[in-house]
PDB file of C-alpha atoms in Angstrom:
ATOM      1  CA  THR A   1       0.000   0.000   0.000  1.00  0.00           C
ATOM      2  CA  THR A   2       2.777   2.419   0.918  1.00  0.00           C
ATOM      3  CA  ILE A   3       4.673   1.732  -2.309  1.00  0.00           C
ATOM      4  CA  SER A   4       1.504   1.969  -4.419  1.00  0.00           C
ATOM      5  CA  GLU A   5       0.912   5.470  -3.077  1.00  0.00           C
ATOM      6  CA  THR A   6       4.259   6.658  -4.448  1.00  0.00           C
ATOM      7  CA  LEU A   7       3.914   5.204  -7.973  1.00  0.00           C
ATOM      8  CA  GLU A   8       1.776   6.034 -10.961  1.00  0.00           C
ATOM      9  CA  PRO A   9      -0.532   3.147 -12.056  1.00  0.00           C
ATOM     10  CA  ARG A  10       1.610   2.317 -15.109  1.00  0.00           C
ATOM     11  CA  GLN A  11       4.772   2.242 -12.996  1.00  0.00           C
ATOM     12  CA  LEU A  12       3.095   0.000 -10.448  1.00  0.00           C
ATOM     13  CA  THR A  13       1.953  -2.371 -13.205  1.00  0.00           C
ATOM     14  CA  ARG A  14       5.497  -2.584 -14.588  1.00  0.00           C
ATOM     15  CA  LEU A  15       6.911  -3.188 -11.117  1.00  0.00           C
ATOM     16  CA  MET A  16       4.449  -5.986 -10.383  1.00  0.00           C
ATOM     17  CA  GLN A  17       5.188  -7.743 -13.671  1.00  0.00           C
ATOM     18  CA  PHE A  18       8.924  -7.342 -13.136  1.00  0.00           C
ATOM     19  CA  VAL A  19       8.717  -8.966  -9.684  1.00  0.00           C
ATOM     20  CA  LEU A  20       5.940 -11.530 -10.126  1.00  0.00           C
ATOM     21  CA  THR A  21       7.480 -13.113 -13.231  1.00  0.00           C
ATOM     22  CA  PRO A  22      10.649 -14.555 -11.579  1.00  0.00           C
ATOM     23  CA  LEU A  23       8.713 -15.461  -8.423  1.00  0.00           C
ATOM     24  CA  THR A  24       6.147 -17.369 -10.475  1.00  0.00           C
ATOM     25  CA  ARG A  25       8.945 -19.094 -12.392  1.00  0.00           C
ATOM     26  CA  ALA A  26      10.350 -20.355  -9.066  1.00  0.00           C
ATOM     27  CA  ILE A  27       6.952 -21.888  -8.248  1.00  0.00           C
ATOM     28  CA  HIS A  28       6.653 -23.562 -11.640  1.00  0.00           C
ATOM     29  CA  GLU A  29      10.184 -24.969 -11.412  1.00  0.00           C
ATOM     30  CA  GLN A  30       9.140 -26.740  -8.200  1.00  0.00           C
ATOM     31  CA  ARG A  31       5.968 -28.213  -9.773  1.00  0.00           C
ATOM     32  CA  GLY A  32       3.636 -25.707  -8.130  1.00  0.00           C
ATOM     33  CA  THR A  33       0.284 -24.496  -9.448  1.00  0.00           C
ATOM     34  CA  VAL A  34      -0.382 -20.757  -9.309  1.00  0.00           C
ATOM     35  CA  ASP A  35      -3.921 -20.321  -8.018  1.00  0.00           C
ATOM     36  CA  LYS A  36      -4.226 -16.553  -8.387  1.00  0.00           C
ATOM     37  CA  TYR A  37      -2.545 -13.189  -8.002  1.00  0.00           C
ATOM     38  CA  ILE A  38      -4.084 -11.028  -5.297  1.00  0.00           C
ATOM     39  CA  GLY A  39      -2.627  -7.598  -5.926  1.00  0.00           C
ATOM     40  CA  ASP A  40       1.049  -8.098  -5.082  1.00  0.00           C
ATOM     41  CA  ALA A  41       0.454 -11.543  -3.529  1.00  0.00           C
ATOM     42  CA  ILE A  42       0.712 -14.998  -5.092  1.00  0.00           C
ATOM     43  CA  MET A  43      -1.399 -17.938  -3.949  1.00  0.00           C
ATOM     44  CA  ALA A  44      -0.038 -21.312  -5.045  1.00  0.00           C
ATOM     45  CA  PHE A  45      -0.541 -24.974  -4.181  1.00  0.00           C
ATOM     46  CA  TRP A  46       1.104 -28.333  -4.837  1.00  0.00           C
ATOM     47  CA  GLY A  47      -0.245 -31.811  -5.526  1.00  0.00           C
ATOM     48  CA  ALA A  48      -2.890 -30.850  -8.090  1.00  0.00           C
ATOM     49  CA  PRO A  49      -3.857 -31.127 -10.866  1.00  0.00           C
ATOM     50  CA  LEU A  50      -1.072 -33.750 -10.980  1.00  0.00           C
ATOM     51  CA  PRO A  51      -0.228 -35.796  -7.860  1.00  0.00           C
ATOM     52  CA  ASP A  52       3.033 -34.858  -6.155  1.00  0.00           C
ATOM     53  CA  PRO A  53       4.050 -37.055  -3.205  1.00  0.00           C
ATOM     54  CA  ASP A  54       6.906 -34.624  -2.451  1.00  0.00           C
ATOM     55  CA  HIS A  55       4.630 -31.566  -2.395  1.00  0.00           C
ATOM     56  CA  ALA A  56       5.797 -30.178   0.973  1.00  0.00           C
ATOM     57  CA  ARG A  57       9.464 -30.255  -0.010  1.00  0.00           C
ATOM     58  CA  HIS A  58       8.749 -28.686  -3.397  1.00  0.00           C
ATOM     59  CA  ALA A  59       6.710 -25.922  -1.767  1.00  0.00           C
ATOM     60  CA  THR A  60       9.451 -25.191   0.760  1.00  0.00           C
ATOM     61  CA  HIS A  61      12.189 -25.059  -1.850  1.00  0.00           C
ATOM     62  CA  ALA A  62      10.015 -22.807  -4.004  1.00  0.00           C
ATOM     63  CA  ALA A  63       9.662 -20.432  -1.053  1.00  0.00           C
ATOM     64  CA  LEU A  64      13.433 -20.388  -0.501  1.00  0.00           C
ATOM     65  CA  ALA A  65      14.010 -19.768  -4.222  1.00  0.00           C
ATOM     66  CA  MET A  66      11.477 -16.927  -4.270  1.00  0.00           C
ATOM     67  CA  ARG A  67      13.257 -15.188  -1.416  1.00  0.00           C
ATOM     68  CA  ALA A  68      16.636 -15.598  -3.121  1.00  0.00           C
ATOM     69  CA  ARG A  69      15.361 -14.285  -6.444  1.00  0.00           C
ATOM     70  CA  LEU A  70      13.796 -11.222  -4.892  1.00  0.00           C
ATOM     71  CA  GLU A  71      17.103 -10.469  -3.158  1.00  0.00           C
ATOM     72  CA  ALA A  72      18.886 -10.860  -6.508  1.00  0.00           C
ATOM     73  CA  LEU A  73      16.546  -8.275  -8.068  1.00  0.00           C
ATOM     74  CA  ALA A  74      17.616  -5.547  -5.614  1.00  0.00           C
ATOM     75  CA  PRO A  75      20.282  -3.914  -7.861  1.00  0.00           C
ATOM     76  CA  GLU A  76      17.919  -3.783 -10.834  1.00  0.00           C
ATOM     77  CA  LEU A  77      15.094  -2.395  -8.701  1.00  0.00           C
ATOM     78  CA  ALA A  78      17.413   0.363  -7.547  1.00  0.00           C
ATOM     79  CA  ALA A  79      18.561   1.033 -11.122  1.00  0.00           C
ATOM     80  CA  GLN A  80      14.930   1.507 -12.182  1.00  0.00           C
ATOM     81  CA  GLY A  81      14.332   3.892  -9.311  1.00  0.00           C
ATOM     82  CA  TRP A  82      11.961   1.450  -7.630  1.00  0.00           C
ATOM     83  CA  PRO A  83      11.950   0.909  -3.868  1.00  0.00           C
ATOM     84  CA  ALA A  84      13.491  -2.123  -2.187  1.00  0.00           C
ATOM     85  CA  LEU A  85      10.989  -4.943  -1.661  1.00  0.00           C
ATOM     86  CA  ARG A  86      10.590  -7.595   1.010  1.00  0.00           C
ATOM     87  CA  ILE A  87       8.629 -10.833   0.897  1.00  0.00           C
ATOM     88  CA  ARG A  88       6.630 -12.886   3.400  1.00  0.00           C
ATOM     89  CA  ILE A  89       5.638 -16.495   2.698  1.00  0.00           C
ATOM     90  CA  GLY A  90       3.578 -18.966   4.704  1.00  0.00           C
ATOM     91  CA  VAL A  91       3.743 -22.684   3.838  1.00  0.00           C
ATOM     92  CA  ASN A  92       1.403 -25.319   5.268  1.00  0.00           C
ATOM     93  CA  SER A  93       0.688 -28.930   4.311  1.00  0.00           C
ATOM     94  CA  GLY A  94      -2.559 -30.800   4.863  1.00  0.00           C
ATOM     95  CA  LEU A  95      -5.784 -32.089   3.404  1.00  0.00           C
ATOM     96  CA  MET A  96      -7.860 -29.692   1.331  1.00  0.00           C
ATOM     97  CA  SER A  97     -10.504 -29.664  -1.373  1.00  0.00           C
ATOM     98  CA  VAL A  98      -9.360 -28.851  -4.891  1.00  0.00           C
ATOM     99  CA  GLY A  99     -11.405 -28.256  -8.011  1.00  0.00           C
ATOM    100  CA  ASN A 100     -13.666 -25.764  -9.734  1.00  0.00           C
ATOM    101  CA  MET A 101     -15.182 -23.611  -6.989  1.00  0.00           C
ATOM    102  CA  GLY A 102     -17.363 -20.560  -7.119  1.00  0.00           C
ATOM    103  CA  SER A 103     -20.897 -19.576  -8.042  1.00  0.00           C
ATOM    104  CA  GLU A 104     -23.390 -20.072 -10.849  1.00  0.00           C
ATOM    105  CA  PHE A 105     -21.807 -17.063 -12.568  1.00  0.00           C
ATOM    106  CA  ARG A 106     -18.106 -17.735 -12.276  1.00  0.00           C
ATOM    107  CA  MET A 107     -15.871 -20.682 -11.359  1.00  0.00           C
ATOM    108  CA  ALA A 108     -12.173 -20.923 -10.558  1.00  0.00           C
ATOM    109  CA  TYR A 109      -9.834 -23.890 -10.091  1.00  0.00           C
ATOM    110  CA  THR A 110      -8.707 -23.435  -6.510  1.00  0.00           C
ATOM    111  CA  VAL A 111      -8.259 -25.008  -3.068  1.00  0.00           C
ATOM    112  CA  LEU A 112     -10.390 -24.667   0.055  1.00  0.00           C
ATOM    113  CA  GLY A 113     -10.147 -25.878   3.621  1.00  0.00           C
ATOM    114  CA  ASP A 114      -8.627 -25.341   7.041  1.00  0.00           C
ATOM    115  CA  ALA A 115      -5.120 -26.155   5.745  1.00  0.00           C
ATOM    116  CA  VAL A 116      -5.444 -23.337   3.197  1.00  0.00           C
ATOM    117  CA  ASN A 117      -6.629 -20.841   5.806  1.00  0.00           C
ATOM    118  CA  LEU A 118      -3.715 -21.748   8.077  1.00  0.00           C
ATOM    119  CA  ALA A 119      -1.196 -21.052   5.306  1.00  0.00           C
ATOM    120  CA  ALA A 120      -2.641 -17.555   4.972  1.00  0.00           C
ATOM    121  CA  ARG A 121      -2.327 -17.037   8.744  1.00  0.00           C
ATOM    122  CA  LEU A 122       1.327 -18.156   8.611  1.00  0.00           C
ATOM    123  CA  GLU A 123       2.127 -15.556   5.960  1.00  0.00           C
ATOM    124  CA  SER A 124       0.595 -12.895   8.179  1.00  0.00           C
ATOM    125  CA  ALA A 125       2.401 -14.213  11.272  1.00  0.00           C
ATOM    126  CA  ALA A 126       5.756 -13.799   9.523  1.00  0.00           C
ATOM    127  CA  LYS A 127       5.349 -10.041   9.967  1.00  0.00           C
ATOM    128  CA  GLN A 128       5.060 -10.353  13.745  1.00  0.00           C
ATOM    129  CA  TYR A 129       8.223 -12.465  13.983  1.00  0.00           C
ATOM    130  CA  ARG A 130      10.123 -10.250  11.504  1.00  0.00           C
ATOM    131  CA  VAL A 131      10.984 -13.187   9.243  1.00  0.00           C
ATOM    132  CA  SER A 132      10.375 -13.828   5.558  1.00  0.00           C
ATOM    133  CA  LEU A 133       9.380 -17.519   5.648  1.00  0.00           C
ATOM    134  CA  VAL A 134       7.204 -19.466   8.075  1.00  0.00           C
ATOM    135  CA  LEU A 135       6.573 -23.217   7.869  1.00  0.00           C
ATOM    136  CA  SER A 136       3.950 -25.123   9.804  1.00  0.00           C
ATOM    137  CA  GLU A 137       4.929 -28.204  11.789  1.00  0.00           C
ATOM    138  CA  THR A 138       3.528 -30.505   9.102  1.00  0.00           C
ATOM    139  CA  THR A 139       5.636 -28.925   6.381  1.00  0.00           C
ATOM    140  CA  ARG A 140       8.703 -28.773   8.593  1.00  0.00           C
ATOM    141  CA  ALA A 141       8.446 -32.545   9.263  1.00  0.00           C
ATOM    142  CA  ALA A 142       8.691 -33.169   5.515  1.00  0.00           C
ATOM    143  CA  VAL A 143      12.041 -31.376   5.108  1.00  0.00           C
ATOM    144  CA  PRO A 144      14.367 -32.861   7.775  1.00  0.00           C
ATOM    145  CA  GLU A 145      17.396 -31.961   5.661  1.00  0.00           C
ATOM    146  CA  LEU A 146      16.743 -28.271   6.348  1.00  0.00           C
ATOM    147  CA  ALA A 147      17.746 -26.587   9.581  1.00  0.00           C
ATOM    148  CA  CYS A 148      14.906 -24.583  11.082  1.00  0.00           C
ATOM    149  CA  ARG A 149      14.525 -22.141  13.942  1.00  0.00           C
ATOM    150  CA  GLU A 150      11.409 -22.891  16.003  1.00  0.00           C
ATOM    151  CA  LEU A 151       9.615 -19.568  16.221  1.00  0.00           C
ATOM    152  CA  ASP A 152       6.664 -20.263  18.473  1.00  0.00           C
ATOM    153  CA  ARG A 153       3.699 -22.454  19.329  1.00  0.00           C
ATOM    154  CA  VAL A 154       0.534 -20.471  18.791  1.00  0.00           C
ATOM    155  CA  ARG A 155      -3.177 -20.382  18.215  1.00  0.00           C
ATOM    156  CA  VAL A 156      -3.758 -18.249  15.147  1.00  0.00           C
ATOM    157  CA  LYS A 157      -6.787 -15.994  14.956  1.00  0.00           C
ATOM    158  CA  GLY A 158     -10.013 -17.884  14.238  1.00  0.00           C
ATOM    159  CA  ARG A 159      -8.498 -21.323  14.895  1.00  0.00           C
ATOM    160  CA  ALA A 160      -8.524 -23.282  18.192  1.00  0.00           C
ATOM    161  CA  GLN A 161      -5.933 -25.968  17.317  1.00  0.00           C
ATOM    162  CA  PRO A 162      -2.371 -24.836  18.187  1.00  0.00           C
ATOM    163  CA  VAL A 163       0.401 -25.047  15.630  1.00  0.00           C
ATOM    164  CA  THR A 164       4.190 -24.820  15.889  1.00  0.00           C
ATOM    165  CA  LEU A 165       5.878 -22.336  13.574  1.00  0.00           C
ATOM    166  CA  PHE A 166       9.352 -22.707  12.064  1.00  0.00           C
ATOM    167  CA  GLU A 167      11.722 -20.529  10.053  1.00  0.00           C
ATOM    168  CA  PRO A 168      13.810 -22.475   7.486  1.00  0.00           C
ATOM    169  CA  LEU A 169      17.494 -21.520   7.575  1.00  0.00           C
ATOM    170  CA  GLY A 170      19.078 -23.746   4.947  1.00  0.00           C
ATOM    171  CA  PRO A 171      20.738 -27.177   4.749  1.00  0.00           C
ATOM    172  CA  VAL A 172      21.727 -28.696   8.087  1.00  0.00           C
ATOM    173  CA  ALA A 173      25.190 -29.471   6.719  1.00  0.00           C
ATOM    174  CA  ALA A 174      25.790 -25.791   5.916  1.00  0.00           C
ATOM    175  CA  LEU A 175      25.187 -24.468   9.445  1.00  0.00           C
ATOM    176  CA  THR A 176      28.056 -22.591  11.050  1.00  0.00           C
ATOM    177  CA  ASP A 177      29.176 -23.473  14.571  1.00  0.00           C
ATOM    178  CA  ALA A 178      27.986 -20.067  15.776  1.00  0.00           C
ATOM    179  CA  LEU A 179      24.502 -20.640  14.416  1.00  0.00           C
ATOM    180  CA  ARG A 180      24.353 -24.137  15.911  1.00  0.00           C
ATOM    181  CA  GLU A 181      25.192 -22.670  19.320  1.00  0.00           C
ATOM    182  CA  GLU A 182      22.576 -19.945  18.872  1.00  0.00           C
ATOM    183  CA  LEU A 183      19.891 -22.483  17.957  1.00  0.00           C
ATOM    184  CA  ALA A 184      20.783 -24.658  20.966  1.00  0.00           C
ATOM    185  CA  LEU A 185      20.446 -21.702  23.352  1.00  0.00           C
ATOM    186  CA  HIS A 186      17.217 -20.697  21.610  1.00  0.00           C
ATOM    187  CA  GLU A 187      15.772 -24.161  22.236  1.00  0.00           C
ATOM    188  CA  GLN A 188      16.744 -23.922  25.911  1.00  0.00           C
ATOM    189  CA  ALA A 189      15.077 -20.524  26.145  1.00  0.00           C
ATOM    190  CA  LEU A 190      11.877 -21.931  24.645  1.00  0.00           C
ATOM    191  CA  VAL A 191      11.879 -24.807  27.154  1.00  0.00           C
ATOM    192  CA  ALA A 192      12.033 -22.336  30.057  1.00  0.00           C
ATOM    193  CA  TYR A 193       9.422 -20.097  28.438  1.00  0.00           C
ATOM    194  CA  ARG A 194       6.947 -22.934  27.930  1.00  0.00           C
ATOM    195  CA  ALA A 195       7.510 -24.139  31.490  1.00  0.00           C
ATOM    196  CA  GLY A 196       6.525 -20.693  32.733  1.00  0.00           C
ATOM    197  CA  ASP A 197       9.959 -20.039  34.229  1.00  0.00           C
ATOM    198  CA  TRP A 198       9.948 -16.369  33.266  1.00  0.00           C
ATOM    199  CA  GLU A 199      13.208 -15.481  35.038  1.00  0.00           C
ATOM    200  CA  LEU A 200      15.248 -18.219  33.332  1.00  0.00           C
ATOM    201  CA  ALA A 201      13.546 -17.661  29.983  1.00  0.00           C
ATOM    202  CA  ALA A 202      14.239 -13.927  30.131  1.00  0.00           C
ATOM    203  CA  ALA A 203      17.894 -14.532  31.041  1.00  0.00           C
ATOM    204  CA  ARG A 204      18.372 -16.864  28.075  1.00  0.00           C
ATOM    205  CA  PHE A 205      16.607 -14.577  25.612  1.00  0.00           C
ATOM    206  CA  GLU A 206      18.649 -11.628  26.917  1.00  0.00           C
ATOM    207  CA  ALA A 207      21.821 -13.613  26.221  1.00  0.00           C
ATOM    208  CA  LEU A 208      20.581 -14.295  22.708  1.00  0.00           C
ATOM    209  CA  GLN A 209      19.682 -10.643  22.206  1.00  0.00           C
ATOM    210  CA  ILE A 210      23.207  -9.615  23.218  1.00  0.00           C
ATOM    211  CA  GLN A 211      24.665 -12.100  20.715  1.00  0.00           C
ATOM    212  CA  GLN A 212      22.265 -11.130  17.920  1.00  0.00           C
ATOM    213  CA  PRO A 213      20.889  -7.636  18.604  1.00  0.00           C
ATOM    214  CA  GLU A 214      19.448  -7.414  15.084  1.00  0.00           C
ATOM    215  CA  ARG A 215      17.259 -10.502  15.632  1.00  0.00           C
ATOM    216  CA  ALA A 216      13.830  -9.027  16.377  1.00  0.00           C
ATOM    217  CA  LEU A 217      12.530 -12.429  17.531  1.00  0.00           C
ATOM    218  CA  TYR A 218      14.430 -12.218  20.821  1.00  0.00           C
ATOM    219  CA  THR A 219      13.138  -8.725  21.551  1.00  0.00           C
ATOM    220  CA  LEU A 220       9.613  -9.976  20.873  1.00  0.00           C
ATOM    221  CA  TYR A 221      10.027 -12.771  23.430  1.00  0.00           C
ATOM    222  CA  LEU A 222      11.458 -10.438  26.066  1.00  0.00           C
ATOM    223  CA  GLU A 223       8.517  -8.072  25.608  1.00  0.00           C
ATOM    224  CA  ARG A 224       6.073 -10.975  25.783  1.00  0.00           C
ATOM    225  CA  ILE A 225       7.680 -12.409  28.920  1.00  0.00           C
ATOM    226  CA  ALA A 226       7.457  -9.007  30.604  1.00  0.00           C
ATOM    227  CA  TRP A 227       3.738  -8.948  29.788  1.00  0.00           C
ATOM    228  CA  LEU A 228       3.189 -12.560  30.918  1.00  0.00           C
ATOM    229  CA  ARG A 229       4.861 -11.875  34.251  1.00  0.00           C
ATOM    230  CA  VAL A 230       2.019  -9.440  34.968  1.00  0.00           C
ATOM    231  CA  HIS A 231      -0.818 -11.146  33.103  1.00  0.00           C
ATOM    232  CA  SER A 232       0.174 -14.803  33.388  1.00  0.00           C
ATOM    233  CA  PRO A 233      -2.807 -17.020  32.478  1.00  0.00           C
ATOM    234  CA  ALA A 234      -4.139 -19.366  35.164  1.00  0.00           C
ATOM    235  CA  ALA A 235      -3.351 -22.455  33.067  1.00  0.00           C
ATOM    236  CA  TRP A 236      -0.263 -21.668  30.970  1.00  0.00           C
ATOM    237  CA  ASP A 237       0.316 -24.350  28.344  1.00  0.00           C
ATOM    238  CA  GLY A 238       3.110 -22.631  26.460  1.00  0.00           C
ATOM    239  CA  VAL A 239       0.804 -21.716  23.580  1.00  0.00           C
ATOM    240  CA  PHE A 240       0.432 -18.025  22.756  1.00  0.00           C
ATOM    241  CA  THR A 241      -2.733 -16.740  21.081  1.00  0.00           C
ATOM    242  CA  LEU A 242      -2.099 -14.370  18.182  1.00  0.00           C
ATOM    243  CA  ALA A 243      -4.662 -11.590  18.184  1.00  0.00           C
ATOM    244  CA  GLU A 244      -3.979 -10.404  14.629  1.00  0.00           C
ATOM    245  CA  LYS A 245      -4.742 -12.098  11.324  1.00  0.00           C
TER     246      LYS A 245
END
């Protein structure tokens, strides 16, 4: 919305085509089906119209490729006088209905179901955690070769069943020793947080924040812990309810 306000309609159209083309190509290369474009957003799914038993892995690698390609476009965006762009992607795997949906007046080949709605919530949640990619626990289980940072266990808006969120970081074999140590401390901090040990959790997240001051995730947890210390629920189960879509 902010970028649209600064561009003439023709410029905005050119920008969208310039960006959406390589992102769509990344989806197609990983056997994805583009459902629709929603302004500057792309909705895509895997496993239809042709079966794909490796759908979760293909979707995840498409998301990683989309992020990389957008980063690679930065110099050309700057050369054209266009603003820098960021991307948020939510990936979920599950059962859904696929086929021609709609009304008596218009039909579209698309997907419907709780698993689809959750993917949309994950994309939105990425903004709160200041990350570009969020995988659900079902998708994460399908890509064990990728290292992931566990972001949170939450109830998303409009959905009672909790879900664990992950940020993919790249191949496990490519992790640096420093990142391995950071992830280990992060896991320990989450254990204390979910146990309701606010003092230990805060100490561990503060240590992480000192190591990685640019990582907004640790600041988010410290702010949340400060709030929970005052408003701790009677039956804390380690699951946080996200109030925003």
